[in-house]
Coordinates of C-alpha atoms in Angstrom, one line a residue:
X1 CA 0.0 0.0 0.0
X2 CA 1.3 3.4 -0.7
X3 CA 1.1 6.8 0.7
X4 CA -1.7 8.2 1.9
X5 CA -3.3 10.6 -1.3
X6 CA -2.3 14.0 0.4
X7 CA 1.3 12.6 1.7
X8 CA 1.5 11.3 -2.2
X9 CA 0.5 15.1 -3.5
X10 CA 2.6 17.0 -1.1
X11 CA 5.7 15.0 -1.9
X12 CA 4.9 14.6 -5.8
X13 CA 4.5 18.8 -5.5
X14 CA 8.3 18.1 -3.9
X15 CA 10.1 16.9 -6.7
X16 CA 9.0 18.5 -9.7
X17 CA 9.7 21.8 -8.0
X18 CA 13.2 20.7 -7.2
X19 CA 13.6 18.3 -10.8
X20 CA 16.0 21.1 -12.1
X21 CA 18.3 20.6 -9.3
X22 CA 21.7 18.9 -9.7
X23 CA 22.9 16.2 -7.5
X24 CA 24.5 16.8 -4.8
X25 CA 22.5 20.1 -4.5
X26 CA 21.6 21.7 -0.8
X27 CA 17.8 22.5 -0.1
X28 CA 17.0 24.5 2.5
X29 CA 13.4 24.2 4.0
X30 CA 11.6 27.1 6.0
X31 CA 9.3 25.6 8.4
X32 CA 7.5 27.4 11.0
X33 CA 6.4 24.4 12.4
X34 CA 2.2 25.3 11.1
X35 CA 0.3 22.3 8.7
X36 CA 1.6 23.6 5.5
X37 CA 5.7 23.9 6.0
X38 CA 5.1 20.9 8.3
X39 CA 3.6 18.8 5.5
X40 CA 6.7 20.3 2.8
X41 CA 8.9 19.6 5.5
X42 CA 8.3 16.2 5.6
X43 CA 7.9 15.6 2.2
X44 CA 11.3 17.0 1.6
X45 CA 13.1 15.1 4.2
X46 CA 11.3 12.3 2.0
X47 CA 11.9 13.4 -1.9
X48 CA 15.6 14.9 -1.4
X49 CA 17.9 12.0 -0.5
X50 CA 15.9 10.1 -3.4
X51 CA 16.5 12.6 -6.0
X52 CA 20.2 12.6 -4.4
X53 CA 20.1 16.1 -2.6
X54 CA 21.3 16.9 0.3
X55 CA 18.3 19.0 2.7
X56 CA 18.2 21.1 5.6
X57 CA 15.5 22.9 8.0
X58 CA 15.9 26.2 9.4
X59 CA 12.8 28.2 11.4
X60 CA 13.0 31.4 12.0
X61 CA 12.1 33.4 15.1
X62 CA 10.8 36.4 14.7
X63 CA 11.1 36.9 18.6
X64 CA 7.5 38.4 19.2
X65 CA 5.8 36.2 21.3
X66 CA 6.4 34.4 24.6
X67 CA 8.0 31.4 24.3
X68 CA 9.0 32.0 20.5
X69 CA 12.3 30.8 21.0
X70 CA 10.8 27.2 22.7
X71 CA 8.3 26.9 19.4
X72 CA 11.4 26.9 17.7
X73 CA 13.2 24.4 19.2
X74 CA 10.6 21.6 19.1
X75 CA 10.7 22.7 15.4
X76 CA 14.4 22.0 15.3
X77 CA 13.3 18.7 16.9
X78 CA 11.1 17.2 14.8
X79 CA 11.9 13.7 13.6
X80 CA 12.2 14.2 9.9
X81 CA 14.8 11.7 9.0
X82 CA 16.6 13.0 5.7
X83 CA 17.2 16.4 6.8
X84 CA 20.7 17.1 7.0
X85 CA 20.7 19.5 9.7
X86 CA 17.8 22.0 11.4
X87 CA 18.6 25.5 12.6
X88 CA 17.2 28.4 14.3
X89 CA 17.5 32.1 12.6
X90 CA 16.4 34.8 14.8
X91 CA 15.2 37.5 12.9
X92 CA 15.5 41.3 13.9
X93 CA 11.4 42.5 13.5
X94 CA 11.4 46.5 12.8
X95 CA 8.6 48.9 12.4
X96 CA 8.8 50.3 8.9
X97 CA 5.5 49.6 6.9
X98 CA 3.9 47.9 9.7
X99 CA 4.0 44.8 11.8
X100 CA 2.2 42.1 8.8
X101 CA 5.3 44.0 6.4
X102 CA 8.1 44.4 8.8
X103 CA 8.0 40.7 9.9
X104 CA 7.9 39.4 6.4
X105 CA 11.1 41.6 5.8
X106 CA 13.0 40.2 8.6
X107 CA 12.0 36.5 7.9
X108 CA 13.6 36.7 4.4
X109 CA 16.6 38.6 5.8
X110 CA 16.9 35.3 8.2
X111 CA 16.5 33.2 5.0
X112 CA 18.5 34.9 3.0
X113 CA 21.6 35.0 5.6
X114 CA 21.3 31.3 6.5
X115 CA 20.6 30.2 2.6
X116 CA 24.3 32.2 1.6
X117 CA 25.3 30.8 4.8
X118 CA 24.7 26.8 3.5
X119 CA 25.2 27.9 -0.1
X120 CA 21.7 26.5 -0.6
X121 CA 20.8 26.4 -4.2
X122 CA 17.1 27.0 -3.0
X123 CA 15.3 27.9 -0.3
X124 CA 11.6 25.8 -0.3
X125 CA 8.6 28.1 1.1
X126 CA 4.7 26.5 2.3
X127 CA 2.6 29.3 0.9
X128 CA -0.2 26.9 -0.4
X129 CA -3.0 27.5 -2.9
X130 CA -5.0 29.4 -0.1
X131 CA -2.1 31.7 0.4
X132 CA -2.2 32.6 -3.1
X133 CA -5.7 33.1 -3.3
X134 CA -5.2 35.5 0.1
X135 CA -2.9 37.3 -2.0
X136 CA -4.7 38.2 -4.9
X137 CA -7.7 39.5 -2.9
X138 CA -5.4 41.8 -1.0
X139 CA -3.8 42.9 -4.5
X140 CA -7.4 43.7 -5.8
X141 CA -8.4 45.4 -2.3
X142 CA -5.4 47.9 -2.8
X143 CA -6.5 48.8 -6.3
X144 CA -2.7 47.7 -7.3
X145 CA -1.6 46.9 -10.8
X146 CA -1.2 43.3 -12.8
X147 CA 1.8 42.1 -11.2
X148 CA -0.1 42.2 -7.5
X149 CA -2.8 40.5 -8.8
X150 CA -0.2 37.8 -10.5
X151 CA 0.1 36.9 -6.9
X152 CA 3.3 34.5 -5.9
X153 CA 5.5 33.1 -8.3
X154 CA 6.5 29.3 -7.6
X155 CA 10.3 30.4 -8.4
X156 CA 11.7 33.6 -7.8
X157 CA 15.1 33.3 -7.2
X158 CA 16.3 30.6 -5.2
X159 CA 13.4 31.2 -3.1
X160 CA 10.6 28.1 -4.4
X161 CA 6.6 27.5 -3.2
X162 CA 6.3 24.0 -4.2
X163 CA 2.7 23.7 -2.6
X164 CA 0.8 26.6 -4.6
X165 CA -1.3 24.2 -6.5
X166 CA -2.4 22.4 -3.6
X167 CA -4.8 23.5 -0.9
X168 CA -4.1 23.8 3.1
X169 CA -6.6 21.1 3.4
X170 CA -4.3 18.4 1.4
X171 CA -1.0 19.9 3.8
X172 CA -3.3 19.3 7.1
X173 CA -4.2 15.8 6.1
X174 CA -0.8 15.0 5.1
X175 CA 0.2 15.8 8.7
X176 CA -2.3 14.0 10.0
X177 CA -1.6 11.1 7.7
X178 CA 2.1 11.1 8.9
X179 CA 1.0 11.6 12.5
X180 CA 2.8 14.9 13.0
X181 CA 1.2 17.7 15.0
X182 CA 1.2 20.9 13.3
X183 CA 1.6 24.4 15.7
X184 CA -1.2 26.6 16.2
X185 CA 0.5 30.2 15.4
X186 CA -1.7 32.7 17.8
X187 CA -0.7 35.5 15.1
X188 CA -2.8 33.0 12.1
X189 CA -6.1 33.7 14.1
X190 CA -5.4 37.7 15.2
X191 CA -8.2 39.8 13.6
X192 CA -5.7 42.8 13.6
X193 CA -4.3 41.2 10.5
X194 CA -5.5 42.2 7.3
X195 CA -4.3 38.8 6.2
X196 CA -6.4 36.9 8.8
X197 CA -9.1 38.4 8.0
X198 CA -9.1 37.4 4.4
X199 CA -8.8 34.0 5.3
X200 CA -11.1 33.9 8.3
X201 CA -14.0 36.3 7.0
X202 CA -13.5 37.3 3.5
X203 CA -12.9 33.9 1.8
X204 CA -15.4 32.0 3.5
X205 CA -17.9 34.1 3.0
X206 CA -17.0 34.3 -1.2
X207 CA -17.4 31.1 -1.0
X208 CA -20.8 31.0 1.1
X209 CA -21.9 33.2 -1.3
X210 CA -20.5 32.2 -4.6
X211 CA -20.0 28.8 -4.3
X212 CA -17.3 26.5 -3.6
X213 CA -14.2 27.1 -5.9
X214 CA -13.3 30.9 -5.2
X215 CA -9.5 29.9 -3.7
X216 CA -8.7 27.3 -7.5
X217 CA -10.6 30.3 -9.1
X218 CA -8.0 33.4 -7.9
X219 CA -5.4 31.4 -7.9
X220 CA -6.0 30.8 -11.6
X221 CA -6.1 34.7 -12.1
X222 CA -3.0 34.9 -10.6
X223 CA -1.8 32.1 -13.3
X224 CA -2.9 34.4 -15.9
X225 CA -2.1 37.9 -14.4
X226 CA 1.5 36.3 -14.4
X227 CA 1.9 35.5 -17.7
X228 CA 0.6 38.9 -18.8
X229 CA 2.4 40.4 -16.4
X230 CA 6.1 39.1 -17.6
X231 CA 5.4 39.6 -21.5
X232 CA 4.6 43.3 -20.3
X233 CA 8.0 43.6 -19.0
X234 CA 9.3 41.8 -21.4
X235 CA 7.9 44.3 -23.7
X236 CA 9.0 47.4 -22.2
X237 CA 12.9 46.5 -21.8
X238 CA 13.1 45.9 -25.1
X239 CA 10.9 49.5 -25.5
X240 CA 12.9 51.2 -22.7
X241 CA 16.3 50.3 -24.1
X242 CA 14.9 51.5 -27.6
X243 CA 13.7 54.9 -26.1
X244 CA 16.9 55.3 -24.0
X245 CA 19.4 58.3 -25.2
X246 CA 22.0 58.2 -22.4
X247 CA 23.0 56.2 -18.9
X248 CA 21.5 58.7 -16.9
X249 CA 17.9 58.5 -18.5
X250 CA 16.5 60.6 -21.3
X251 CA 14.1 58.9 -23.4
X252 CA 12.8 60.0 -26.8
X253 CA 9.4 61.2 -26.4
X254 CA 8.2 59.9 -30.1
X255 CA 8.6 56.3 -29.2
X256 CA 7.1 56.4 -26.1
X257 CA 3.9 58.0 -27.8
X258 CA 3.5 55.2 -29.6
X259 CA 3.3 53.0 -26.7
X260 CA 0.3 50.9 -25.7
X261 CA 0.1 52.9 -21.9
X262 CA 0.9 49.6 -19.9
X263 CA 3.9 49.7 -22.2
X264 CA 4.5 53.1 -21.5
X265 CA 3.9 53.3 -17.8
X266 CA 6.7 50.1 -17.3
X267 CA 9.2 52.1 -19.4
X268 CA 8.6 55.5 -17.3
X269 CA 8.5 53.4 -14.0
X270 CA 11.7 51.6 -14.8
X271 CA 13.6 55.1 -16.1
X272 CA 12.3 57.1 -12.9
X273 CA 14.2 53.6 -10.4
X274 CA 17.3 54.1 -12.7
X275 CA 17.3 57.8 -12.1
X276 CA 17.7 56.9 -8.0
X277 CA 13.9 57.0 -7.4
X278 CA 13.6 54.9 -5.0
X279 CA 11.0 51.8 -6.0
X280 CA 8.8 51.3 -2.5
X281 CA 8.1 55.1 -2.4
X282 CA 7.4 55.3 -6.1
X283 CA 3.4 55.3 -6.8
X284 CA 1.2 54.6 -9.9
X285 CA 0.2 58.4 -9.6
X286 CA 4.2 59.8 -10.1
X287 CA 3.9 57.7 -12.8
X288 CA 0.6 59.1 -14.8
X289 CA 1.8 62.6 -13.9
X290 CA 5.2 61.9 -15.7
X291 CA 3.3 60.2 -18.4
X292 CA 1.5 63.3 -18.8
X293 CA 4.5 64.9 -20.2
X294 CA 4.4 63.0 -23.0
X295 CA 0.3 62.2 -24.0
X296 CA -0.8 65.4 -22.6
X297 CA 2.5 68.0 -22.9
X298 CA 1.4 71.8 -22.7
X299 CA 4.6 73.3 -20.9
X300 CA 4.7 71.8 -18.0
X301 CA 7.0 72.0 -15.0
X302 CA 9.7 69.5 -13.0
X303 CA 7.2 66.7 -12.3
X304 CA 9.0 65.6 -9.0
X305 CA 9.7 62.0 -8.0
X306 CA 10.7 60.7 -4.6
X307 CA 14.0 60.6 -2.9
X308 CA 14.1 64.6 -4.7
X309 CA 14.8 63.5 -8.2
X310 CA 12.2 65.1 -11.1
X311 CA 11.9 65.1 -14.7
X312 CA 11.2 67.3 -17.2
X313 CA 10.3 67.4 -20.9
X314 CA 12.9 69.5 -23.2
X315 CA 13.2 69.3 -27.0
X316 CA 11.2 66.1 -27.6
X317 CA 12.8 64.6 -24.8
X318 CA 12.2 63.5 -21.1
X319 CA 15.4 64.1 -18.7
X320 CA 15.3 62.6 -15.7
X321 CA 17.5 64.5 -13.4
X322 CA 19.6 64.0 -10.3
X323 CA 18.4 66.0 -6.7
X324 CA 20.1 69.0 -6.4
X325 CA 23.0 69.3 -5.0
X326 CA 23.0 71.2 -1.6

């Protein structure tokens, strides 16, 4: 008799994400010791020695609640034969764009260190199909653009989300299955979340209401909002490097009218970061208002950009410039 169906899924999920891999390879897994990295935990403990990789755990504590640091140690405890090694990173939690934000930057900080640390040729995340579809209905609640609403990527980087096609049921019954007992993370059921309330309030009731199907549904938007998403950007280096006139940029205003405007905007977005804009601060409106000097130009001033860089329009061209120097 084999696997149970969800221990089959969860580990067959396993290696065709890591198939690419060459032998001898080091995969790190980030558990938190919750049903889904549990389940890939597991699976890769399994999958990795077969597929002749070498694997490794490593939890990360974000050190903001009581007994964090314990939580973490049963992680690093767990019987997973096939794991090379399991770690603890402690993770520094700041304040900048609040707590949900903030903690998210410091995991991957922790990741990132240990996964240069181990040379790890990837670094295997549990964000299932749930996750995904929790993503997307944030991305459309902010009004933000394609690539939002593209959700996750399964590989970005060394950084791979081998469970996005399957839900947080199949991880749960995969623990089950293996009789491991997943943590209960207080911060999963805190209404103060935005997150948590998408999954506890928002998605349910979609799915009261709509059906059953909504989670496979957005997660299939995202799917498609991907693929548009990369042969947009596609398009527009190829245009940006065509409109370009110097390092520092200036771009020819007669290609860019000729633009499709989700051309356009990627081209002026991309120019504005390589002036020293700074990306995180840079908003869809600094965009339209610099697109405006070239669909709508009647004279107009500096538009500025954060971090106190601008650009203006001269002579059929747009210059953007450096702050001034005080």
């Amino acid at each position: 008799m084999g696997p149970h169906p969800a221990v089959a899924d969860v580990r067959r999920a396993v290696r065709e994400c890591l198939a690419d891999l060459k032998a001898g390879d080091l995969v790190l897994v980030a558990c938190s010791g919750g049903a889904d990295s549990l389940a890939l935990a597991a699976a890769t403990a399994f999958s990795a020695p077969r597929m002749n990789l070498r694997a490794g755990l490593v939890t990360v504590d974000h050190n903001l609640q009581p007994g964090s640091a314990e939580q973490a140690r049963k992680v690093t405890d767990l019987p997973l034969d096939g794991l090379e090694f399991a770690e603890i990173a402690n993770a520094q939690v700041g304040t900048e764009g609040g707590p949900e934000a903030a903690a998210r930057e410091a995991r991957y900080e922790a990741l990132a260190k240990a996964a240069d640390r181990h040379g790890a040729a990837a670094v295997l995340l549990g964000h299932t199909r749930d996750d995904q579809a929790e993503t997307v209905l944030l991305g459309l609640a902010r009004g933000s653009g394609l690539r939002s609403l593209a959700g996750m990527a399964q590989v970005n980087g060394r950084y791979r989300r081998p469970l996005l096609a399957l839900s947080r049921a199949t991880t749960v019954a995969a623990c089950e299955a293996l009789g491991l007992t997943p943590w209960a993370d207080p911060h999963n059921e805190d209404p103060r979340y935005t997150r948590v309330r998408v999954r506890t309030t928002v998605l349910p009731t979609l799915e009261h209401e709509l059906g059953p199907g909504v989670a496979e549904a957005l997660a299939r938007t995202a799917d498609l909002a991907r693929a548009d998403a990369d042969a947009l950007d596609e398009w527009a280096a190829t245009a940006y490097h065509d409109c370009a006139l110097s390092d520092i940029p200036t771009l020819a205003v007669p290609p860019l009218e000729a633009l499709p405007a989700a051309v356009r905007r990627r081209v002026l977005r991309r120019a504005a970061i390589a002036a020293g804009a700074p990306a995180s601060a840079l908003t869809a409106g600094h965009v339209l208002a610099v697109e405006r000097l070239v669909t709508a130009w009647h004279g107009q001033k500096r538009v500025d950009l954060p971090g106190g860089h601008g650009v203006v329009r001269r002579y059929g061209t747009l210059v953007f410039d450096q702050p001034p120097v005080e």
